[in-house]
Amino acid sequence: MDQNITSIYNDSIEKLQTGSVNLHKLYVNIYTIVVPIIAIVGLFGNTASIAVFTSSFLKRHSSSVFLAALAFVDNLFLLTLFLTWFDQTASNILSTTIPCQIVVYVTYFAAFLSVWLVVGFTTERYLAICHPLRAPMLCSNRRQKIAVTCLVLFAAIFYNFAIWTTEAVQYGPRKWCLTINDYYEFLQIVTWIDTIISMVLPFFCIAFMNCRVICKAAIFHKKRQHCYKPTDSMKVKRNKHLTNKSQMRVTRTLLIVSSLFLLLNFPSHLARLYNIIVAPVSKEKYEKFLQQICQLLYYSTFSVNFFVYALYGKHFQKSFWLMIRSFKQFFGCRTEHRFSSVEKSTKITLTGMRSNTYRWSSDLDISRC
């Protein structure tokens, strides 16, 4: 996954040596403002998504394992993105080799898992819509957990090269996280392999399955327009119809998520292929600037899923607001308990004061007599 945080360092060092210094300044201003917004908003949204998919009735729903894992992995990527932004704009926190290696490794790891988790829930929807008889056996939560575990193990092993091919290098007044020159040829080969397994292959898989699901959804909507005939099995047909309708709502939400993923990733993928194939022999003035803008679009894919769930997922909306309401009730009950305790103690104090006042006034009357 060559589209990673280390490219930011390389781009900053190069400073667009094609002569477009103004474009570089423009990008730095955009990067300084946009990246923390993407990171902070995405961290809050993905954390809320994890809570909904793991603590509500949606945890028993199909694709919940993939979606919860996707939100967690996206948070990992956004955390490394925020650290690199902070390193460049505020303090050089990645000035030693170990933090540098961890950030680069987690970036590769999270980016690979993110795209293949999208492939995972897209495959689940594809089987549920296009092969409904096989879906119950192939799309259980247990199988999803096994698939996620296999993806995690593969990514952890395959991308270990990011640890021993990266180091913190002194360049000018500060240190930068860069690849070691001795591994340049090796990284060229790894880049091509990573391009295929994390970009080309999943891109075509998602596009193919989305097209099939859209065709099936179109057929479903056509069938919905037909009226039911009055028969004894009307209730059974209606229940089946409602089930299919619910499935289509879930499918619509996940279809939007995967399609938005393709839309926001396509420019950066195109720029990446161009950079590998054409850039070594061609140096245009605005190429680097356009590639950097495509990178910002790529970063946004890690923070937009919560908004898609909240806008189009009715079950997600219901679970999210139930969770918010339960939090309010929990903290409200604790607040009421505190207020009631204070009120009770106040009443006891006032009662004591009244009794003492009564005794004091009685003593005065007796003394007067």
Tab-separated table of C-alpha atoms in Angstrom:
chain	number	residue	atom	x	y	z
A	1	MET	CA	0.000	0.000	0.000
A	2	ASP	CA	2.190	2.783	-1.304
A	3	GLN	CA	-0.489	5.405	-0.584
A	4	ASN	CA	0.600	5.815	3.009
A	5	ILE	CA	1.704	8.418	5.457
A	6	THR	CA	5.348	8.239	4.394
A	7	SER	CA	4.403	9.860	1.086
A	8	ILE	CA	3.565	12.996	3.058
A	9	TYR	CA	7.128	13.213	4.279
A	10	ASN	CA	8.573	12.649	0.823
A	11	ASP	CA	6.265	15.266	-0.650
A	12	SER	CA	7.249	17.742	2.041
A	13	ILE	CA	10.941	17.173	1.378
A	14	GLU	CA	10.580	17.520	-2.358
A	15	LYS	CA	8.454	20.675	-1.972
A	16	LEU	CA	7.267	20.279	-5.494
A	17	GLN	CA	10.609	20.790	-7.183
A	18	THR	CA	8.799	21.202	-10.506
A	19	GLY	CA	8.657	24.918	-9.755
A	20	SER	CA	5.100	25.143	-8.442
A	21	VAL	CA	6.033	26.454	-4.978
A	22	ASN	CA	2.735	28.312	-4.690
A	23	LEU	CA	0.841	25.084	-5.206
A	24	HIS	CA	2.900	23.519	-2.471
A	25	LYS	CA	2.001	26.324	-0.069
A	26	LEU	CA	-1.639	25.962	-1.035
A	27	TYR	CA	-1.544	22.249	-0.349
A	28	VAL	CA	0.194	22.775	3.010
A	29	ASN	CA	-2.585	25.180	4.052
A	30	ILE	CA	-5.281	22.729	2.922
A	31	TYR	CA	-3.504	19.824	4.596
A	32	THR	CA	-3.101	21.727	7.877
A	33	ILE	CA	-6.838	22.471	8.076
A	34	VAL	CA	-8.482	19.431	6.468
A	35	VAL	CA	-6.510	16.528	7.962
A	36	PRO	CA	-7.313	17.204	11.668
A	37	ILE	CA	-10.991	17.647	10.757
A	38	ILE	CA	-11.002	14.302	8.936
A	39	ALA	CA	-9.169	12.587	11.795
A	40	ILE	CA	-11.175	13.973	14.726
A	41	VAL	CA	-14.600	13.652	13.091
A	42	GLY	CA	-13.748	10.158	11.890
A	43	LEU	CA	-12.503	9.023	15.311
A	44	PHE	CA	-15.746	10.107	16.990
A	45	GLY	CA	-17.931	8.638	14.238
A	46	ASN	CA	-16.118	5.306	14.087
A	47	THR	CA	-16.144	4.986	17.879
A	48	ALA	CA	-19.913	5.512	17.873
A	49	SER	CA	-20.236	2.907	15.110
A	50	ILE	CA	-18.237	0.373	17.131
A	51	ALA	CA	-20.512	0.955	20.135
A	52	VAL	CA	-23.658	0.470	18.041
A	53	PHE	CA	-22.472	-2.656	16.218
A	54	THR	CA	-21.165	-4.376	19.359
A	55	SER	CA	-23.601	-3.385	22.119
A	56	SER	CA	-27.037	-3.202	20.453
A	57	PHE	CA	-29.279	-5.763	18.762
A	58	LEU	CA	-27.277	-5.127	15.572
A	59	LYS	CA	-24.462	-7.324	16.916
A	60	ARG	CA	-26.586	-10.316	15.890
A	61	HIS	CA	-27.203	-8.839	12.447
A	62	SER	CA	-25.389	-9.981	9.325
A	63	SER	CA	-22.269	-7.977	8.442
A	64	SER	CA	-22.002	-6.583	11.986
A	65	VAL	CA	-18.623	-8.252	12.527
A	66	PHE	CA	-17.182	-6.773	9.329
A	67	LEU	CA	-18.618	-3.312	10.035
A	68	ALA	CA	-17.393	-3.193	13.640
A	69	ALA	CA	-13.931	-4.357	12.559
A	70	LEU	CA	-13.931	-1.790	9.743
A	71	ALA	CA	-14.706	1.047	12.163
A	72	PHE	CA	-11.909	-0.089	14.499
A	73	VAL	CA	-9.367	-0.370	11.663
A	74	ASP	CA	-10.374	3.028	10.291
A	75	ASN	CA	-9.706	4.490	13.733
A	76	LEU	CA	-6.211	2.999	13.667
A	77	PHE	CA	-5.490	4.661	10.346
A	78	LEU	CA	-6.952	8.010	11.456
A	79	LEU	CA	-4.864	7.881	14.623
A	80	THR	CA	-1.647	7.466	12.622
A	81	LEU	CA	-2.816	10.217	10.266
A	82	PHE	CA	-3.373	12.580	13.179
A	83	LEU	CA	0.049	11.721	14.640
A	84	THR	CA	1.812	12.525	11.379
A	85	TRP	CA	-0.144	15.773	11.081
A	86	PHE	CA	0.839	16.711	14.631
A	87	ASP	CA	4.443	15.736	13.880
A	88	GLN	CA	4.579	18.153	10.953
A	89	THR	CA	2.586	21.076	12.296
A	90	ALA	CA	3.214	21.154	16.055
A	91	SER	CA	6.085	18.990	17.305
A	92	ASN	CA	8.520	16.528	15.783
A	93	ILE	CA	7.241	13.538	17.809
A	94	LEU	CA	8.390	10.961	15.230
A	95	SER	CA	12.053	11.854	15.571
A	96	THR	CA	13.192	8.376	16.616
A	97	THR	CA	13.163	5.182	14.594
A	98	ILE	CA	10.782	3.042	16.679
A	99	PRO	CA	7.775	5.420	16.636
A	100	CYS	CA	8.428	6.024	12.961
A	101	GLN	CA	8.394	2.293	12.186
A	102	ILE	CA	5.215	1.725	14.231
A	103	VAL	CA	3.342	4.507	12.430
A	104	VAL	CA	4.321	3.262	8.965
A	105	TYR	CA	3.525	-0.364	9.860
A	106	VAL	CA	0.093	0.485	11.296
A	107	THR	CA	-0.633	2.601	8.211
A	108	TYR	CA	0.022	-0.305	5.838
A	109	PHE	CA	-1.791	-2.724	8.150
A	110	ALA	CA	-4.921	-0.595	8.584
A	111	ALA	CA	-5.182	0.425	4.926
A	112	PHE	CA	-5.048	-3.200	3.743
A	113	LEU	CA	-7.614	-4.378	6.288
A	114	SER	CA	-9.943	-1.479	5.515
A	115	VAL	CA	-10.285	-2.325	1.843
A	116	TRP	CA	-10.673	-6.067	2.420
A	117	LEU	CA	-13.267	-5.589	5.156
A	118	VAL	CA	-15.277	-3.604	2.613
A	119	VAL	CA	-14.870	-6.575	0.279
A	120	GLY	CA	-16.046	-8.785	3.156
A	121	PHE	CA	-19.389	-7.132	3.824
A	122	THR	CA	-19.912	-6.581	0.085
A	123	THR	CA	-19.473	-10.326	-0.408
A	124	GLU	CA	-21.946	-10.994	2.405
A	125	ARG	CA	-24.558	-8.776	0.740
A	126	TYR	CA	-23.821	-10.347	-2.641
A	127	LEU	CA	-24.462	-13.829	-1.257
A	128	ALA	CA	-27.583	-12.703	0.626
A	129	ILE	CA	-29.134	-11.148	-2.483
A	130	CYS	CA	-27.798	-13.212	-5.367
A	131	HIS	CA	-27.438	-16.598	-3.628
A	132	PRO	CA	-29.961	-16.532	-0.753
A	133	LEU	CA	-29.960	-20.317	-0.256
A	134	ARG	CA	-26.220	-20.398	0.475
A	135	ALA	CA	-26.138	-17.197	2.532
A	136	PRO	CA	-27.291	-18.645	5.918
A	137	MET	CA	-24.506	-21.227	5.854
A	138	LEU	CA	-21.711	-18.981	4.500
A	139	CYS	CA	-22.553	-15.689	6.225
A	140	SER	CA	-22.777	-16.595	9.898
A	141	ASN	CA	-21.107	-14.425	12.536
A	142	ARG	CA	-18.704	-17.252	13.334
A	143	ARG	CA	-17.470	-17.422	9.732
A	144	GLN	CA	-17.160	-13.647	9.629
A	145	LYS	CA	-14.962	-13.704	12.733
A	146	ILE	CA	-12.787	-16.388	11.152
A	147	ALA	CA	-12.457	-14.315	7.968
A	148	VAL	CA	-11.507	-11.189	9.933
A	149	THR	CA	-8.930	-13.155	11.946
A	150	CYS	CA	-7.349	-14.549	8.754
A	151	LEU	CA	-7.151	-11.061	7.234
A	152	VAL	CA	-5.521	-9.682	10.390
A	153	LEU	CA	-2.914	-12.466	10.480
A	154	PHE	CA	-2.078	-12.071	6.788
A	155	ALA	CA	-1.711	-8.288	7.060
A	156	ALA	CA	0.385	-8.547	10.231
A	157	ILE	CA	2.815	-10.971	8.559
A	158	PHE	CA	2.943	-9.543	5.034
A	159	TYR	CA	3.512	-5.910	6.003
A	160	ASN	CA	6.260	-6.582	8.535
A	161	PHE	CA	8.715	-5.208	5.938
A	162	ALA	CA	7.493	-1.709	6.877
A	163	ILE	CA	9.304	-2.110	10.213
A	164	TRP	CA	12.780	-3.008	8.977
A	165	THR	CA	12.802	-0.855	5.822
A	166	THR	CA	11.986	2.434	7.561
A	167	GLU	CA	14.013	4.732	9.783
A	168	ALA	CA	14.106	8.304	11.050
A	169	VAL	CA	16.558	10.331	8.951
A	170	GLN	CA	17.963	13.773	9.744
A	171	TYR	CA	17.139	16.154	6.907
A	172	GLY	CA	17.694	19.822	7.576
A	173	PRO	CA	16.579	21.052	11.005
A	174	ARG	CA	14.423	17.995	11.780
A	175	LYS	CA	14.079	14.237	11.296
A	176	TRP	CA	11.817	12.592	8.757
A	177	CYS	CA	10.389	9.091	8.553
A	178	LEU	CA	11.813	7.659	5.311
A	179	THR	CA	12.585	4.339	3.665
A	180	ILE	CA	16.144	3.006	3.747
A	181	ASN	CA	17.881	3.369	0.377
A	182	ASP	CA	19.391	-0.127	0.558
A	183	TYR	CA	15.909	-1.629	0.199
A	184	TYR	CA	14.827	0.484	-2.765
A	185	GLU	CA	14.678	-2.379	-5.310
A	186	PHE	CA	12.944	-4.669	-2.828
A	187	LEU	CA	10.321	-2.018	-2.102
A	188	GLN	CA	9.682	-1.559	-5.807
A	189	ILE	CA	8.663	-5.231	-6.051
A	190	VAL	CA	6.615	-5.073	-2.853
A	191	THR	CA	4.861	-1.957	-4.124
A	192	TRP	CA	3.639	-3.801	-7.221
A	193	ILE	CA	2.434	-6.759	-5.131
A	194	ASP	CA	0.701	-4.438	-2.693
A	195	THR	CA	-0.887	-2.513	-5.569
A	196	ILE	CA	-2.484	-5.716	-6.842
A	197	ILE	CA	-3.703	-7.139	-3.533
A	198	SER	CA	-4.840	-3.882	-1.905
A	199	MET	CA	-6.056	-1.918	-4.923
A	200	VAL	CA	-6.632	-3.683	-8.243
A	201	LEU	CA	-8.095	-6.983	-7.012
A	202	PRO	CA	-10.466	-5.604	-4.327
A	203	PHE	CA	-11.515	-2.742	-6.605
A	204	PHE	CA	-12.748	-5.091	-9.313
A	205	CYS	CA	-14.302	-7.469	-6.753
A	206	ILE	CA	-16.346	-4.668	-5.184
A	207	ALA	CA	-17.347	-3.229	-8.562
A	208	PHE	CA	-18.464	-6.637	-9.892
A	209	MET	CA	-20.493	-7.575	-6.804
A	210	ASN	CA	-22.094	-4.128	-6.599
A	211	CYS	CA	-23.246	-4.386	-10.202
A	212	ARG	CA	-24.809	-7.800	-9.531
A	213	VAL	CA	-26.525	-6.553	-6.376
A	214	ILE	CA	-27.892	-3.483	-8.195
A	215	CYS	CA	-29.362	-5.704	-10.917
A	216	LYS	CA	-31.028	-7.934	-8.321
A	217	ALA	CA	-32.333	-4.887	-6.450
A	218	ALA	CA	-33.872	-3.546	-9.663
A	219	ILE	CA	-35.670	-6.865	-10.201
A	220	PHE	CA	-36.904	-6.761	-6.595
A	221	HIS	CA	-38.387	-3.286	-7.038
A	222	LYS	CA	-40.175	-4.407	-10.172
A	223	LYS	CA	-41.716	-7.326	-8.284
A	224	ARG	CA	-42.863	-5.014	-5.503
A	225	GLN	CA	-45.039	-3.147	-7.961
A	226	HIS	CA	-47.206	-6.242	-8.570
A	227	CYS	CA	-50.269	-6.647	-6.348
A	228	TYR	CA	-50.799	-9.784	-4.328
A	229	LYS	CA	-53.655	-12.045	-5.326
A	230	PRO	CA	-56.194	-12.804	-2.558
A	231	THR	CA	-55.259	-16.314	-1.446
A	232	ASP	CA	-55.117	-18.216	1.831
A	233	SER	CA	-51.341	-17.713	2.011
A	234	MET	CA	-51.555	-13.909	1.917
A	235	LYS	CA	-50.107	-13.530	5.425
A	236	VAL	CA	-47.137	-15.772	4.654
A	237	LYS	CA	-46.412	-13.856	1.467
A	238	ARG	CA	-46.672	-10.544	3.305
A	239	ASN	CA	-44.216	-11.661	5.982
A	240	LYS	CA	-41.802	-12.822	3.301
A	241	HIS	CA	-42.245	-9.517	1.496
A	242	LEU	CA	-41.451	-7.547	4.645
A	243	THR	CA	-38.357	-9.642	5.240
A	244	ASN	CA	-37.146	-9.015	1.692
A	245	LYS	CA	-37.866	-5.321	2.111
A	246	SER	CA	-35.763	-5.204	5.284
A	247	GLN	CA	-32.952	-7.042	3.525
A	248	MET	CA	-33.070	-4.523	0.691
A	249	ARG	CA	-32.804	-1.619	3.134
A	250	VAL	CA	-29.661	-3.122	4.634
A	251	THR	CA	-28.356	-3.835	1.160
A	252	ARG	CA	-28.977	-0.242	0.085
A	253	THR	CA	-26.993	1.126	3.031
A	254	LEU	CA	-24.024	-1.181	2.506
A	255	LEU	CA	-24.167	-0.613	-1.243
A	256	ILE	CA	-23.827	3.120	-0.651
A	257	VAL	CA	-20.888	2.535	1.700
A	258	SER	CA	-18.993	0.355	-0.776
A	259	SER	CA	-19.827	2.608	-3.751
A	260	LEU	CA	-18.659	5.688	-1.845
A	261	PHE	CA	-15.509	3.774	-0.967
A	262	LEU	CA	-14.855	3.142	-4.662
A	263	LEU	CA	-15.632	6.741	-5.585
A	264	LEU	CA	-13.277	8.278	-3.033
A	265	ASN	CA	-10.517	5.720	-3.624
A	266	PHE	CA	-10.531	5.777	-7.418
A	267	PRO	CA	-8.673	9.124	-7.847
A	268	SER	CA	-5.867	8.091	-5.479
A	269	HIS	CA	-5.623	4.654	-7.115
A	270	LEU	CA	-5.411	6.259	-10.524
A	271	ALA	CA	-2.761	8.691	-9.292
A	272	ARG	CA	-0.843	5.813	-7.739
A	273	LEU	CA	-0.765	3.811	-10.965
A	274	TYR	CA	0.221	6.936	-12.861
A	275	ASN	CA	2.998	7.604	-10.364
A	276	ILE	CA	4.356	4.057	-10.753
A	277	ILE	CA	4.114	3.812	-14.547
A	278	VAL	CA	4.351	7.325	-15.986
A	279	ALA	CA	5.838	9.609	-13.327
A	280	PRO	CA	9.429	8.291	-13.598
A	281	VAL	CA	9.625	9.587	-17.184
A	282	SER	CA	7.207	12.523	-16.956
A	283	LYS	CA	7.310	15.537	-14.635
A	284	GLU	CA	4.461	17.938	-15.198
A	285	LYS	CA	3.977	21.055	-13.115
A	286	TYR	CA	0.650	20.181	-11.475
A	287	GLU	CA	1.002	16.404	-11.123
A	288	LYS	CA	2.215	16.391	-7.543
A	289	PHE	CA	-0.474	18.828	-6.413
A	290	LEU	CA	-3.269	16.734	-7.970
A	291	GLN	CA	-1.861	13.568	-6.413
A	292	GLN	CA	-1.868	15.213	-3.000
A	293	ILE	CA	-5.488	16.325	-3.385
A	294	CYS	CA	-6.381	12.754	-4.345
A	295	GLN	CA	-4.668	11.626	-1.147
A	296	LEU	CA	-6.954	13.866	0.915
A	297	LEU	CA	-9.970	12.245	-0.745
A	298	TYR	CA	-8.463	8.881	0.112
A	299	TYR	CA	-8.093	9.877	3.773
A	300	SER	CA	-11.764	10.890	3.919
A	301	THR	CA	-12.864	7.297	3.182
A	302	PHE	CA	-11.825	6.398	6.741
A	303	SER	CA	-14.226	8.902	8.343
A	304	VAL	CA	-17.451	8.999	6.278
A	305	ASN	CA	-19.047	5.625	7.025
A	306	PHE	CA	-20.775	6.775	10.222
A	307	PHE	CA	-22.672	9.457	8.298
A	308	VAL	CA	-23.832	6.927	5.703
A	309	TYR	CA	-25.091	4.614	8.458
A	310	ALA	CA	-26.831	7.506	10.223
A	311	LEU	CA	-28.507	8.822	7.056
A	312	TYR	CA	-29.577	5.594	5.347
A	313	GLY	CA	-29.543	2.837	7.980
A	314	LYS	CA	-32.860	2.782	9.844
A	315	HIS	CA	-31.747	0.008	12.180
A	316	PHE	CA	-28.535	1.915	12.879
A	317	GLN	CA	-30.486	5.109	13.587
A	318	LYS	CA	-32.774	3.274	15.988
A	319	SER	CA	-29.877	1.590	17.813
A	320	PHE	CA	-27.862	4.810	17.970
A	321	TRP	CA	-30.681	6.855	19.493
A	322	LEU	CA	-31.527	4.066	21.931
A	323	MET	CA	-27.897	4.076	23.021
A	324	ILE	CA	-27.924	7.882	23.443
A	325	ARG	CA	-31.182	7.655	25.403
A	326	SER	CA	-29.800	4.947	27.675
A	327	PHE	CA	-26.728	7.104	28.369
A	328	LYS	CA	-28.972	10.038	29.221
A	329	GLN	CA	-31.105	7.904	31.521
A	330	PHE	CA	-28.030	6.425	33.201
A	331	PHE	CA	-26.400	9.785	33.909
A	332	GLY	CA	-29.794	11.357	34.625
A	333	CYS	CA	-30.574	8.706	37.254
A	334	ARG	CA	-27.196	9.247	38.861
A	335	THR	CA	-27.776	13.011	38.864
A	336	GLU	CA	-31.257	12.576	40.312
A	337	HIS	CA	-29.842	10.227	42.934
A	338	ARG	CA	-27.253	12.826	43.894
A	339	PHE	CA	-29.862	15.586	44.020
A	340	SER	CA	-32.236	13.415	46.075
A	341	SER	CA	-29.414	12.614	48.505
A	342	VAL	CA	-28.572	16.284	48.857
A	343	GLU	CA	-32.259	17.185	49.238
A	344	LYS	CA	-32.737	14.469	51.862
A	345	SER	CA	-29.724	15.629	53.853
A	346	THR	CA	-30.939	19.224	53.556
A	347	LYS	CA	-34.362	18.249	54.898
A	348	ILE	CA	-32.745	16.435	57.833
A	349	THR	CA	-30.613	19.475	58.573
A	350	LEU	CA	-33.586	21.831	58.412
A	351	THR	CA	-35.624	19.532	60.673
A	352	GLY	CA	-32.791	19.499	63.160
A	353	MET	CA	-32.541	23.278	63.031
A	354	ARG	CA	-36.288	23.644	63.623
A	355	SER	CA	-36.248	21.282	66.594
A	356	ASN	CA	-33.287	23.095	68.076
A	357	THR	CA	-35.034	26.442	67.561
A	358	TYR	CA	-38.168	25.123	69.258
A	359	ARG	CA	-36.159	23.890	72.240
A	360	TRP	CA	-34.294	27.204	72.446
A	361	SER	CA	-37.563	29.214	72.406
A	362	SER	CA	-39.082	26.896	75.054
A	363	ASP	CA	-36.113	27.444	77.319
A	364	LEU	CA	-36.532	31.192	76.936
A	365	ASP	CA	-40.196	30.981	77.924
A	366	ILE	CA	-39.376	28.891	80.978
A	367	SER	CA	-36.651	31.283	82.059
A	368	ARG	CA	-39.049	34.215	81.779
A	369	CYS	CA	-41.551	32.483	84.001
